[in-house]
Coordinates of C-alpha atoms in Angstrom, one line a residue:
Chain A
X113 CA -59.8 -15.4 64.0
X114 CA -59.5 -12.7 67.0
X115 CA -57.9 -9.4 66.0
X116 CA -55.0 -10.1 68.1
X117 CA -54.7 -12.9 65.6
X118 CA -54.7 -11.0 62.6
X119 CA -52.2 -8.7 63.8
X120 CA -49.5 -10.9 64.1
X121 CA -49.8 -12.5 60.5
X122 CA -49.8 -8.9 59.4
X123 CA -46.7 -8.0 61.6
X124 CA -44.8 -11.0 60.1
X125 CA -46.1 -10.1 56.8
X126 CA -44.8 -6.6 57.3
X127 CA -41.8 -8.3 58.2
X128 CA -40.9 -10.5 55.0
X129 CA -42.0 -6.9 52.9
X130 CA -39.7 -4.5 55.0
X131 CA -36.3 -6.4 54.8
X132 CA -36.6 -7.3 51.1
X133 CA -37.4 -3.5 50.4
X134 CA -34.9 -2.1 52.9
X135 CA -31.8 -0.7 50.9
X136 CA -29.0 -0.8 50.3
X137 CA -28.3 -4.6 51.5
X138 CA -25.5 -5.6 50.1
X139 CA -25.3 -8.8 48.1
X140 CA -29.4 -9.4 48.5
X141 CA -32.4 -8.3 46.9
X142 CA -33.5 -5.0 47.5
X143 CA -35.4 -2.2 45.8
X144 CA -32.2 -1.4 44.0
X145 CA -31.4 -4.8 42.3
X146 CA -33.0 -8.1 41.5
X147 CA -30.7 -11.5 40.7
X148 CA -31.1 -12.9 37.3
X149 CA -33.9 -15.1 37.7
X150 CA -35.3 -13.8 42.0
X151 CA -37.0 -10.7 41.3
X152 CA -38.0 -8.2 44.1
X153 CA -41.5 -9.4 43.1
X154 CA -40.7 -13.0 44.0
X155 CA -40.5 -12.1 47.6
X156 CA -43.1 -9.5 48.1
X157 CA -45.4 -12.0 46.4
X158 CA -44.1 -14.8 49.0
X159 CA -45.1 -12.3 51.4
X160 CA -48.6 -12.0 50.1
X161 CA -49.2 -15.8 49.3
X162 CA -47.4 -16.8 53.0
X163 CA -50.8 -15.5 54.7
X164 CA -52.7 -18.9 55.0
X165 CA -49.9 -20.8 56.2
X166 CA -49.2 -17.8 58.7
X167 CA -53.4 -17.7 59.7
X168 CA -52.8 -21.1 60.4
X169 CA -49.2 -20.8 62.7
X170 CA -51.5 -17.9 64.6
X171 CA -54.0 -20.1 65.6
X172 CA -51.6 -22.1 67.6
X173 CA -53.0 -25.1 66.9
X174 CA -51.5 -27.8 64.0
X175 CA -48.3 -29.2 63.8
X176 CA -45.3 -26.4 63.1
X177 CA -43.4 -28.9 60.4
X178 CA -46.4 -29.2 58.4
X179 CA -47.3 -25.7 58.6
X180 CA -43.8 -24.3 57.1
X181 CA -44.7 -27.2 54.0
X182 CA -47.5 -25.2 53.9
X183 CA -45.7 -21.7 53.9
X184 CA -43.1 -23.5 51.4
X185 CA -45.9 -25.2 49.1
X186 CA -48.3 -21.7 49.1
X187 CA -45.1 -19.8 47.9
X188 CA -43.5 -22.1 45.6
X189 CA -46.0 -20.9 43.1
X190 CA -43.9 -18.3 41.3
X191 CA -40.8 -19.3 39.6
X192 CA -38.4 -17.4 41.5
X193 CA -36.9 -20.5 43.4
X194 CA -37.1 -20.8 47.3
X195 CA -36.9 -17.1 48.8
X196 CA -38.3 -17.4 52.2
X197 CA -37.8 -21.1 53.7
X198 CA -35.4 -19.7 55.8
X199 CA -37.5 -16.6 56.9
X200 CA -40.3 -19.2 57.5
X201 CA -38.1 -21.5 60.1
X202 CA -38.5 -18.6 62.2
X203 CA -41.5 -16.8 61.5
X204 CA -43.6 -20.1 61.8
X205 CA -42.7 -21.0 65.6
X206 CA -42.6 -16.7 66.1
X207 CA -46.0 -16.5 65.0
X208 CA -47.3 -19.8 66.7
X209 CA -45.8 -18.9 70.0
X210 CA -46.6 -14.7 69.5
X211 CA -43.3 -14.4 70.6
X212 CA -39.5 -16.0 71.3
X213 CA -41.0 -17.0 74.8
X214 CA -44.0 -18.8 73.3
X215 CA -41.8 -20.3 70.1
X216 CA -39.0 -21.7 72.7
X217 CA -42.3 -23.2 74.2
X218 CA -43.6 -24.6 71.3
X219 CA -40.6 -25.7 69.5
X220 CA -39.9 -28.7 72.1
X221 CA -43.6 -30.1 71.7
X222 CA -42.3 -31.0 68.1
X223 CA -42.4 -34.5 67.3
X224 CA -40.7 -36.7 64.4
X225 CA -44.0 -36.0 62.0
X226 CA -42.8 -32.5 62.4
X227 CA -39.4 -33.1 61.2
X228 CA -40.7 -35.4 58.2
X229 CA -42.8 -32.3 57.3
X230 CA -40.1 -30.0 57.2
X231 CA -37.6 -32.2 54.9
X232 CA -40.8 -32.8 52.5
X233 CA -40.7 -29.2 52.6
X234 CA -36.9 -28.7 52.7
X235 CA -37.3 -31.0 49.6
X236 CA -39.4 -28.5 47.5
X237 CA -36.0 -25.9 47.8
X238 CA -33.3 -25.8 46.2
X239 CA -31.6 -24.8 49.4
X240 CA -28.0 -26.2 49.9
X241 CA -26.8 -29.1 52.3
X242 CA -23.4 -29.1 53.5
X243 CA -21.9 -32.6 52.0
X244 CA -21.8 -35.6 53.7
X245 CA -24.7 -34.7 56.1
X246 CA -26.3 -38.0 57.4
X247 CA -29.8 -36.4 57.1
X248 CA -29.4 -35.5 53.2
X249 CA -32.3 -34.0 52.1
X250 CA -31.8 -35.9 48.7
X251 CA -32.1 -39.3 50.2
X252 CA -35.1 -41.1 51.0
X253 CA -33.9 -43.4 53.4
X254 CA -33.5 -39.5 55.8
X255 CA -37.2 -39.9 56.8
X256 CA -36.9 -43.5 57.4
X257 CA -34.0 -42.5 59.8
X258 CA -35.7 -39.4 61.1
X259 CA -38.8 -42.0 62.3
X260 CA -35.9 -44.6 63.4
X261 CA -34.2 -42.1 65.5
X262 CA -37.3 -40.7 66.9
X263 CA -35.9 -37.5 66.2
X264 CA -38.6 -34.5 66.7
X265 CA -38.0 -30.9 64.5
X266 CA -36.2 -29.1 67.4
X267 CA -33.8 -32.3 67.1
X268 CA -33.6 -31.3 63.4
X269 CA -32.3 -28.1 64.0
X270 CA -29.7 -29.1 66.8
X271 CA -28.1 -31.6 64.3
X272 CA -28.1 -28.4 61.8
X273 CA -27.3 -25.6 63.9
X274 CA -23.3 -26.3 63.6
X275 CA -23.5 -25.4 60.2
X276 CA -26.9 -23.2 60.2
X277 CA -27.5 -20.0 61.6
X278 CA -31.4 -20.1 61.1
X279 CA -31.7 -23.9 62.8
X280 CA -29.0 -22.7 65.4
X281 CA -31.7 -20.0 66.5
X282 CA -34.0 -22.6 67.3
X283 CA -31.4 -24.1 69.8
X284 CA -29.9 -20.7 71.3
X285 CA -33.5 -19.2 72.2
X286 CA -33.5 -17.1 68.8
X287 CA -30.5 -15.1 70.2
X288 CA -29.4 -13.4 66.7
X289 CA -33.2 -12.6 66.4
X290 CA -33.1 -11.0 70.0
X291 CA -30.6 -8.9 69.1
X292 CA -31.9 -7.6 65.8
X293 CA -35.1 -6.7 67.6
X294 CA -32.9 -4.7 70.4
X295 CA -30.8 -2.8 67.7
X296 CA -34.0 -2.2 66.1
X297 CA -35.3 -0.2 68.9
X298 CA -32.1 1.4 69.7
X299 CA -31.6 3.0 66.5
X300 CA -35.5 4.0 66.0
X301 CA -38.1 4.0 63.7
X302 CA -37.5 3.6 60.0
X303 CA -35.8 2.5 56.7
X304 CA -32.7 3.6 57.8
X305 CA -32.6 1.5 61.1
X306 CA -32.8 -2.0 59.1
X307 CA -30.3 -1.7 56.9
X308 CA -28.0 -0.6 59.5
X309 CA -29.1 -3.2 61.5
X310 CA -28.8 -5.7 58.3
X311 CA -25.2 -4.8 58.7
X312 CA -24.6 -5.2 62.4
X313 CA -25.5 -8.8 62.1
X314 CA -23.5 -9.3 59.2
X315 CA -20.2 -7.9 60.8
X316 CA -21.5 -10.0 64.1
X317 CA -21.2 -13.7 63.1
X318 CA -20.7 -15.5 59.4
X319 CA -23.2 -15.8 57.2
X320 CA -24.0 -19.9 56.8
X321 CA -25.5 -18.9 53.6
X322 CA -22.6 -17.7 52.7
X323 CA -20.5 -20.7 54.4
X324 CA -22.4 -23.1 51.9
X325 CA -22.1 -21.1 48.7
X326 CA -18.3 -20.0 48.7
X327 CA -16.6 -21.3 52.4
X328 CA -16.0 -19.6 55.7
X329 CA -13.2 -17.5 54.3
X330 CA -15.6 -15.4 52.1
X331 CA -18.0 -15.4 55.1
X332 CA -15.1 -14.2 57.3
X333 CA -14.5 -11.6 54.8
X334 CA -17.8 -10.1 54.1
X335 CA -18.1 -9.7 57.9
X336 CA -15.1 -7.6 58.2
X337 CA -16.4 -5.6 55.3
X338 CA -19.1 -5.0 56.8
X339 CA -18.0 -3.9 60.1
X340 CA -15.5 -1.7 57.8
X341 CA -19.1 0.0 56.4
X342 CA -20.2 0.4 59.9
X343 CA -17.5 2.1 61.2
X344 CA -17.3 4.5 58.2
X345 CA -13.4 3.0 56.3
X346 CA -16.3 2.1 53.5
X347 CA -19.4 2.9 51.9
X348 CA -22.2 0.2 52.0
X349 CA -22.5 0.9 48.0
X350 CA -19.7 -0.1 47.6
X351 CA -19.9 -3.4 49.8
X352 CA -23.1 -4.1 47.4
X353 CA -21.4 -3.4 44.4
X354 CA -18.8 -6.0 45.5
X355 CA -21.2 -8.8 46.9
X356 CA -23.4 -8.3 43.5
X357 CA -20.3 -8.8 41.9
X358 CA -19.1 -12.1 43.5
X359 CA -22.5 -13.4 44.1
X360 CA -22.0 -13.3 47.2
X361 CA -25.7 -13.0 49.0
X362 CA -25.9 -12.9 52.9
X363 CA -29.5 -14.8 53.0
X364 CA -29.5 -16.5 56.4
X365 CA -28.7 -13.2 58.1
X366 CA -31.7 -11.5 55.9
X367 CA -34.1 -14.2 57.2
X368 CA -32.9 -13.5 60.7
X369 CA -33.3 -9.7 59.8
X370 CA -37.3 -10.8 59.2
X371 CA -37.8 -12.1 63.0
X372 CA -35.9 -9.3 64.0
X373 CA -38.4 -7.0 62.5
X374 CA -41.0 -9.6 63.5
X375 CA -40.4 -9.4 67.1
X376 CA -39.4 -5.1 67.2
X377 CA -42.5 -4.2 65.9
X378 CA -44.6 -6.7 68.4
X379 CA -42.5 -4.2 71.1
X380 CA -43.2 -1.2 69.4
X381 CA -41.2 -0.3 66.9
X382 CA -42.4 1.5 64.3
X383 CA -41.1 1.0 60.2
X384 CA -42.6 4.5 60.1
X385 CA -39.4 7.4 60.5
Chain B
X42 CA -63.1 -19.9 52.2
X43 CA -62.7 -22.3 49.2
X44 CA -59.4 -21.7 47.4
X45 CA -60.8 -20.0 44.3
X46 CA -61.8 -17.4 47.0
X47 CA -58.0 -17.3 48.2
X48 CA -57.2 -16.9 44.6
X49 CA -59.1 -13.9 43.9
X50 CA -57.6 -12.1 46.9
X51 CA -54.3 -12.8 46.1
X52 CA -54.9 -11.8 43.1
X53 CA -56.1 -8.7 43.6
X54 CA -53.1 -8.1 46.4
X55 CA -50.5 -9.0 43.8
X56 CA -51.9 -6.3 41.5
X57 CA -51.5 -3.7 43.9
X58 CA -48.0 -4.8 44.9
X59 CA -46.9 -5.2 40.9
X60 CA -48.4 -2.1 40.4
X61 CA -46.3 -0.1 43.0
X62 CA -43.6 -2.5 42.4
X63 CA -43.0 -1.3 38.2
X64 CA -40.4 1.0 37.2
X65 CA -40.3 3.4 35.9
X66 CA -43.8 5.0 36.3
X67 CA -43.4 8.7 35.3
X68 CA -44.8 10.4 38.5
X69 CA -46.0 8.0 40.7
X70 CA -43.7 6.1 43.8
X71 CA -42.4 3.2 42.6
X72 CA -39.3 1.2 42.6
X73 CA -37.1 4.4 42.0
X74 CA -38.6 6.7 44.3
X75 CA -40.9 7.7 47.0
X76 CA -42.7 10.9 47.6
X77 CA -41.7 12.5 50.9
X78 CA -44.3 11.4 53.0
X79 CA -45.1 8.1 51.5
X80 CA -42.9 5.5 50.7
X81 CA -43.4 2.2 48.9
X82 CA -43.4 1.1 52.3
X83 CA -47.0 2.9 52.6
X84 CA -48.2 1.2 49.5
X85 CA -46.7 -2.5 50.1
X86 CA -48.0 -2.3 53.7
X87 CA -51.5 -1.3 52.3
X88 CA -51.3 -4.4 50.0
X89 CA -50.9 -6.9 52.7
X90 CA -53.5 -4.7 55.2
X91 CA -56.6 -4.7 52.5
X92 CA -57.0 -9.0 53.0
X93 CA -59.3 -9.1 55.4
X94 CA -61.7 -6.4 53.5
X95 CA -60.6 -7.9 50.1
X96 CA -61.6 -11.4 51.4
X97 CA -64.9 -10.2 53.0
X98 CA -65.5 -9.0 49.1
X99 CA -64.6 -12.1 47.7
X100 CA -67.0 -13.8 49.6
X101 CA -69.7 -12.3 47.4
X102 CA -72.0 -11.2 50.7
X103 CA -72.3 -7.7 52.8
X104 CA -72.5 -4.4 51.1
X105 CA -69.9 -2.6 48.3
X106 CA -70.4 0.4 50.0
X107 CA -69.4 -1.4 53.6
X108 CA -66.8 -3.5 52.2
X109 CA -64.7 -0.1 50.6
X110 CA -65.1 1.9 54.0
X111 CA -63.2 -1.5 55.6
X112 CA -60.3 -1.6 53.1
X113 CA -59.7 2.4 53.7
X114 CA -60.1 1.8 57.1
X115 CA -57.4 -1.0 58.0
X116 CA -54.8 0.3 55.3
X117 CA -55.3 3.6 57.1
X118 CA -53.6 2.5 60.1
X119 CA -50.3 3.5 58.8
X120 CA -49.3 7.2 58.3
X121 CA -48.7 7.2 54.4
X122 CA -51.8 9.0 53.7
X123 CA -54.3 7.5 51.0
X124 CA -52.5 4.9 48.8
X125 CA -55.1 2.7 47.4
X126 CA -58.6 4.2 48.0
X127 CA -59.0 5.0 43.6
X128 CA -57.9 1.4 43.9
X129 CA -60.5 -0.5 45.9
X130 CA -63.3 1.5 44.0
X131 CA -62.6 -0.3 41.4
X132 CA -61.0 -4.1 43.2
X133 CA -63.8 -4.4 45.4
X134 CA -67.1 -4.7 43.3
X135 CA -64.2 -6.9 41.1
X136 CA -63.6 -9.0 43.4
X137 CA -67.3 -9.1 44.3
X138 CA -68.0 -10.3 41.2
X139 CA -64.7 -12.0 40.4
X140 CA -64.7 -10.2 36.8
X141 CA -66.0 -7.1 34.8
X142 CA -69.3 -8.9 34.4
X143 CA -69.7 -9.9 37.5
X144 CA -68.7 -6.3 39.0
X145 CA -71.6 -5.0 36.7
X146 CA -74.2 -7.0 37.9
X147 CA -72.7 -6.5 41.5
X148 CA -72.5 -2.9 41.2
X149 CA -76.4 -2.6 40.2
X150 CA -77.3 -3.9 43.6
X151 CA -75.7 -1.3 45.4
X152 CA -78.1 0.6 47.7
X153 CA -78.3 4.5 49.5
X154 CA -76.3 2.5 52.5
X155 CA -74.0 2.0 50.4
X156 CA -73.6 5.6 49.1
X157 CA -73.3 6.6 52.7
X158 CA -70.3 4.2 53.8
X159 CA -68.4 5.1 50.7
X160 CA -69.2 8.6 52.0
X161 CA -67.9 7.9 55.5
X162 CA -64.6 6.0 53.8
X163 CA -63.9 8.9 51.0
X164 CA -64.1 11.4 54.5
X165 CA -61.0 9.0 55.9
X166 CA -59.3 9.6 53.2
X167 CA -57.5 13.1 52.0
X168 CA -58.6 12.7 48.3
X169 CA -59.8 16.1 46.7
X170 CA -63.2 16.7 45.6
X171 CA -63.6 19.2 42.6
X172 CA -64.8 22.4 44.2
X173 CA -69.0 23.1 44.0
X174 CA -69.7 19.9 44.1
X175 CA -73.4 19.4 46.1
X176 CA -72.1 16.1 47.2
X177 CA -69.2 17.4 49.2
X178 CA -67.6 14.6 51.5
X179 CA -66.8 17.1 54.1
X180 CA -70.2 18.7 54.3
X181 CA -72.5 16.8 57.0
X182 CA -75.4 17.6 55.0
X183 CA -73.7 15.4 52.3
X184 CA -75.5 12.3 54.1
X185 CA -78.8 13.4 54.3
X186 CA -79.1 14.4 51.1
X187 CA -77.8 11.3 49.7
X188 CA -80.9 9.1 51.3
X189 CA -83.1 12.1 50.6
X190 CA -82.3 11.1 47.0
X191 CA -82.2 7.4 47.7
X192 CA -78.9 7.7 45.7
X193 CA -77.5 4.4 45.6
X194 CA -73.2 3.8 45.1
X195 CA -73.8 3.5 41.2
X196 CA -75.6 7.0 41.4
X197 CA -73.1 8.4 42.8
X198 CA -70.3 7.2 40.9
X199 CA -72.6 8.5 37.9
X200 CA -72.8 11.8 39.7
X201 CA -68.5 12.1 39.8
X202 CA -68.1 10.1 36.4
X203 CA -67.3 13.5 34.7
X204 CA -64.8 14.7 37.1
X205 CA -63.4 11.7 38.1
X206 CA -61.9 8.9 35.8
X207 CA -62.1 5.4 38.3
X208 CA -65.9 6.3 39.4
X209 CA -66.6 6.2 35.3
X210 CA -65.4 3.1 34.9
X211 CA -68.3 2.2 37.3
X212 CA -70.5 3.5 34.7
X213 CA -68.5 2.9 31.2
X214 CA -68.6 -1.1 31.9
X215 CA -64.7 -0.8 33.5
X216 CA -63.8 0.2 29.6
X217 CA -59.9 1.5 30.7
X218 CA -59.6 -1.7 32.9
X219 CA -60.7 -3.6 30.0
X220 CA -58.2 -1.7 27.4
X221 CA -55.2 -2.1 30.5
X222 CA -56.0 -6.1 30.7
X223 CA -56.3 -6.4 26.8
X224 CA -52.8 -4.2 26.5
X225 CA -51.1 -6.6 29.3
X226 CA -52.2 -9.9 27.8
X227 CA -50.6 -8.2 24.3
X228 CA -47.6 -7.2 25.5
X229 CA -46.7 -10.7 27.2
X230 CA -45.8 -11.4 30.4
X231 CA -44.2 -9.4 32.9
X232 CA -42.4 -6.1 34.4
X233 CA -41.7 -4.4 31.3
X234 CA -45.7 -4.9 30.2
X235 CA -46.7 -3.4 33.2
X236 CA -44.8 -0.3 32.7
X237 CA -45.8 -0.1 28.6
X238 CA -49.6 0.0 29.6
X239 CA -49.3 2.4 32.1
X240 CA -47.6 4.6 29.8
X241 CA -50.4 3.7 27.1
X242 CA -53.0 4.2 29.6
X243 CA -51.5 8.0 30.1
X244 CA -51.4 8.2 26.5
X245 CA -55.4 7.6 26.6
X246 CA -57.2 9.8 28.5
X247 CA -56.3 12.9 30.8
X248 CA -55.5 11.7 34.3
X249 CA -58.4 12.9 36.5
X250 CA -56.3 12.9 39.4
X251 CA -53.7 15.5 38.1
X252 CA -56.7 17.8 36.6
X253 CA -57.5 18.0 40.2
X254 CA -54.5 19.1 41.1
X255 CA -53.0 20.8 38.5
X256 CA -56.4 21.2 36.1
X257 CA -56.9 20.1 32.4
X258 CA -53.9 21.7 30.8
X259 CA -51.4 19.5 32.6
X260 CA -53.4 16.2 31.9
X261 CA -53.5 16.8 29.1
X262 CA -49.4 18.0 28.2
X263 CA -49.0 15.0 30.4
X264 CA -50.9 12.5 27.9
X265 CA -48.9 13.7 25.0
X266 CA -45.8 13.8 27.0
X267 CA -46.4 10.3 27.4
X268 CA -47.2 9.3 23.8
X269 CA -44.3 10.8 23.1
X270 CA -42.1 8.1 24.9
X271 CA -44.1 5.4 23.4
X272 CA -43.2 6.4 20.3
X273 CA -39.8 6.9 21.4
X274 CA -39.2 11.0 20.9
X275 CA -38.6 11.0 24.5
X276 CA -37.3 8.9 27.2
X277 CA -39.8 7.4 30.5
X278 CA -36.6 8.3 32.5
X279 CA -37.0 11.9 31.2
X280 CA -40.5 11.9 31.5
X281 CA -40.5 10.4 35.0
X282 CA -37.8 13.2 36.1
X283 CA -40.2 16.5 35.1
X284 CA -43.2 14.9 36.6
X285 CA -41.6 14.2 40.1
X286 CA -40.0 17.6 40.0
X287 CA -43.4 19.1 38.7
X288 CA -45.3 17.3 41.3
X289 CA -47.7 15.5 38.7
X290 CA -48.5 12.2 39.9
X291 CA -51.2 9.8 37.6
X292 CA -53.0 8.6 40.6
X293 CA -55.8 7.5 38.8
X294 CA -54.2 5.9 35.4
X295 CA -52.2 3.9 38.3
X296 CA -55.5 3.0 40.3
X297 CA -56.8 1.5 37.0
X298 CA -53.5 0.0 36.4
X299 CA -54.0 -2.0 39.5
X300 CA -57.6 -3.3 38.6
X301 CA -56.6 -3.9 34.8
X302 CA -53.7 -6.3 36.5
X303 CA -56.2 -7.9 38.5
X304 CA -58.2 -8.6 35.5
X305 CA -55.3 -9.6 33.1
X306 CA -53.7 -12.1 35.9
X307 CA -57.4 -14.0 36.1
X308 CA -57.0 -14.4 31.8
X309 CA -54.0 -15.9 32.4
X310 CA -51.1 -13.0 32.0
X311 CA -48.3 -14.0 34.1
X312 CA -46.5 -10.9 36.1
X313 CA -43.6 -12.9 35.3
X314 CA -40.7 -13.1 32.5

């Protein structure tokens, strides 16, 4: 494995660690707070234990579907349930491609053993599916229609991406991601930067996370509350103290927040203030 | 790499994050705080940055000496200062070896080329050396008079035993790893074990790091200090509070900490509740 290699697992390693220990973020994990049974040490060790699955994405060989199975089975080893298969959707075809150039590339050389891979993986979560979905992850007859259909993973994602934020990256040319990256680097180096870029994504479009768990209305809400923290009518402790409260967790825009820091740093930005 | 390989550096990387990750650790950055110029951030990063070097110990070839210098210099990169150099003085020849025994029998094998690349990796870092000492890292003669004395890694490790509390465990058979692994796999599983053994660790011996700094008085108030929280006339929170405002940081108790984790993890303690 070439240097060059090694740095970008690192960089999305570096990634995974700086969002979950970026606070405060209100309603996720952070150094301040752990849920019940997700600890902060369930995702830095997902971060750790993601490295051969990520070695393997860098060498830009291998199928992308079986790889996140890989990033999902490696870090399914703790018991703190699925805390990066969203993170990984991104990251895989990121680090594959280097960058969003290279991942757009790559992601339409999927093929239908891609997206059996990634519902065997999808299967290992205990991520939610909106009801009534034809492609239910709980059925088995999915990957017989998946194979029927000839559907590849970037397929996949199209059919998810009206109710997905993550899969919808994968079908708008990781535009959330993009932007992340440029707030990044406009607000500078350091802690401070992420978390108020954590809550200019969340103010900028509905968390599907959030959709899934308690409706659009909540997710409408939490948006406005956090464009009410950017813009100084509230503090973000307060936001948190709320979101804690109501369990309301924004975790698809924290697994965009990962590429975002992903990408920034592979254009210079620096976690260091 | 054959997965027990992977296993042993994973292990070894989740040491040093649970290490950094427990709270509260009277002194030291952890969850609660950081120190002004380096952050958890600086420690985490290091964590994910010492693979490569951890894996080329693992693999059980190339030189101790070597192997250290490459762990200080790709967790260097950032601009945290030294995080985990008392750390891989004691994880490397461990992971070597895989265990205490193994590290002993590793350790023996060292060699004066050895001596001089832990030489060249203590000169990286900004770790203090107790004043008169004829093997000073920042004197050029240093070198030379190393292989005049055909001093191999253990030699030297004998030659700072006195002063320095992680080079004796070299020499003592890794007796304070031992007692930290024994204390973990005790207490049970997970964060709030971590924290206990530290505390019992700081209870044992005076911290070599803080004699450096502050001399033998403070190690010492600061080992009854903390056996005065484990027997509950004070609390860590107190504790914690003078030591940050004191500047007393147990670097080393922590560094042994991190290799009595290792250890611990590989009986079978889980990090998790």
């Amino acid at each position: 494995m070439t240097d060059l290699r090694i740095q970008v697992v690192e960089r999305a390693q570096l990634a995974m660690m700086l969002e979950v220990a970026a606070f405060p973020k209100p309603g996720n994990v952070d150094r301040c707070h752990d849920y019940p049974d997700t600890t902060i040490e369930h995702f830095l060790a997902s971060a750790i234990l993601a490295r051969p699955a990520l070695e393997e994405a860098a060498a830009g060989k291998g199928r992308i579907g079986e790889i996140i199975k890989h990033a999902v089975r490696d870090t399914n080893t703790h018991g703190g349930g699925n805390t990066h298969f969203g993170a990984f959707i991104l990251l895989i075809p990121l680090v594959y491609g280097k960058d969003i150039a290279g991942a757009l590339e790559a992601i339409t050389h999927t093929e239908s053993s891609d997206a059996v891979a990634f519902y065997k993986a999808f299967a290992m979560t205990a991520v939610r599916m909106p009801a009534g979905d034809d492609l239910d992850v709980n059925d088995p007859h999915t990957l017989t229609l998946i194979r029927e259909r000839d559907m590849n993973l970037l397929d996949i994602m199209q059919h998810s991406a009206a109710n997905d934020m993550v899969a919808r990256e994968w079908v708008n040319g990781f535009s959330l991601t993009r932007r992340g990256a440029d707030l990044l680097k406009e607000l500078g180096p350091g802690r401070a930067s992420i978390v108020r870029t954590f809550l200019t994504l969340l103010a900028t479009e509905p968390d599907t996370f959030i959709i899934k768990k308690h409706g659009l209305g909540v997710a409408q809400e939490t948006m406005m509350a956090a464009r009410d923290v950017l813009d100084g009518r509230r503090t973000v402790e307060d936001l948190d103290g709320e979101c804690i409260c109501r369990g309301i967790n924004p975790g698809s825009i924290a697994d965009i927040l990962i590429a975002a820091l992903y990408i920034a740093m592979g254009e210079g930005w620096s976690w260091e203030s």
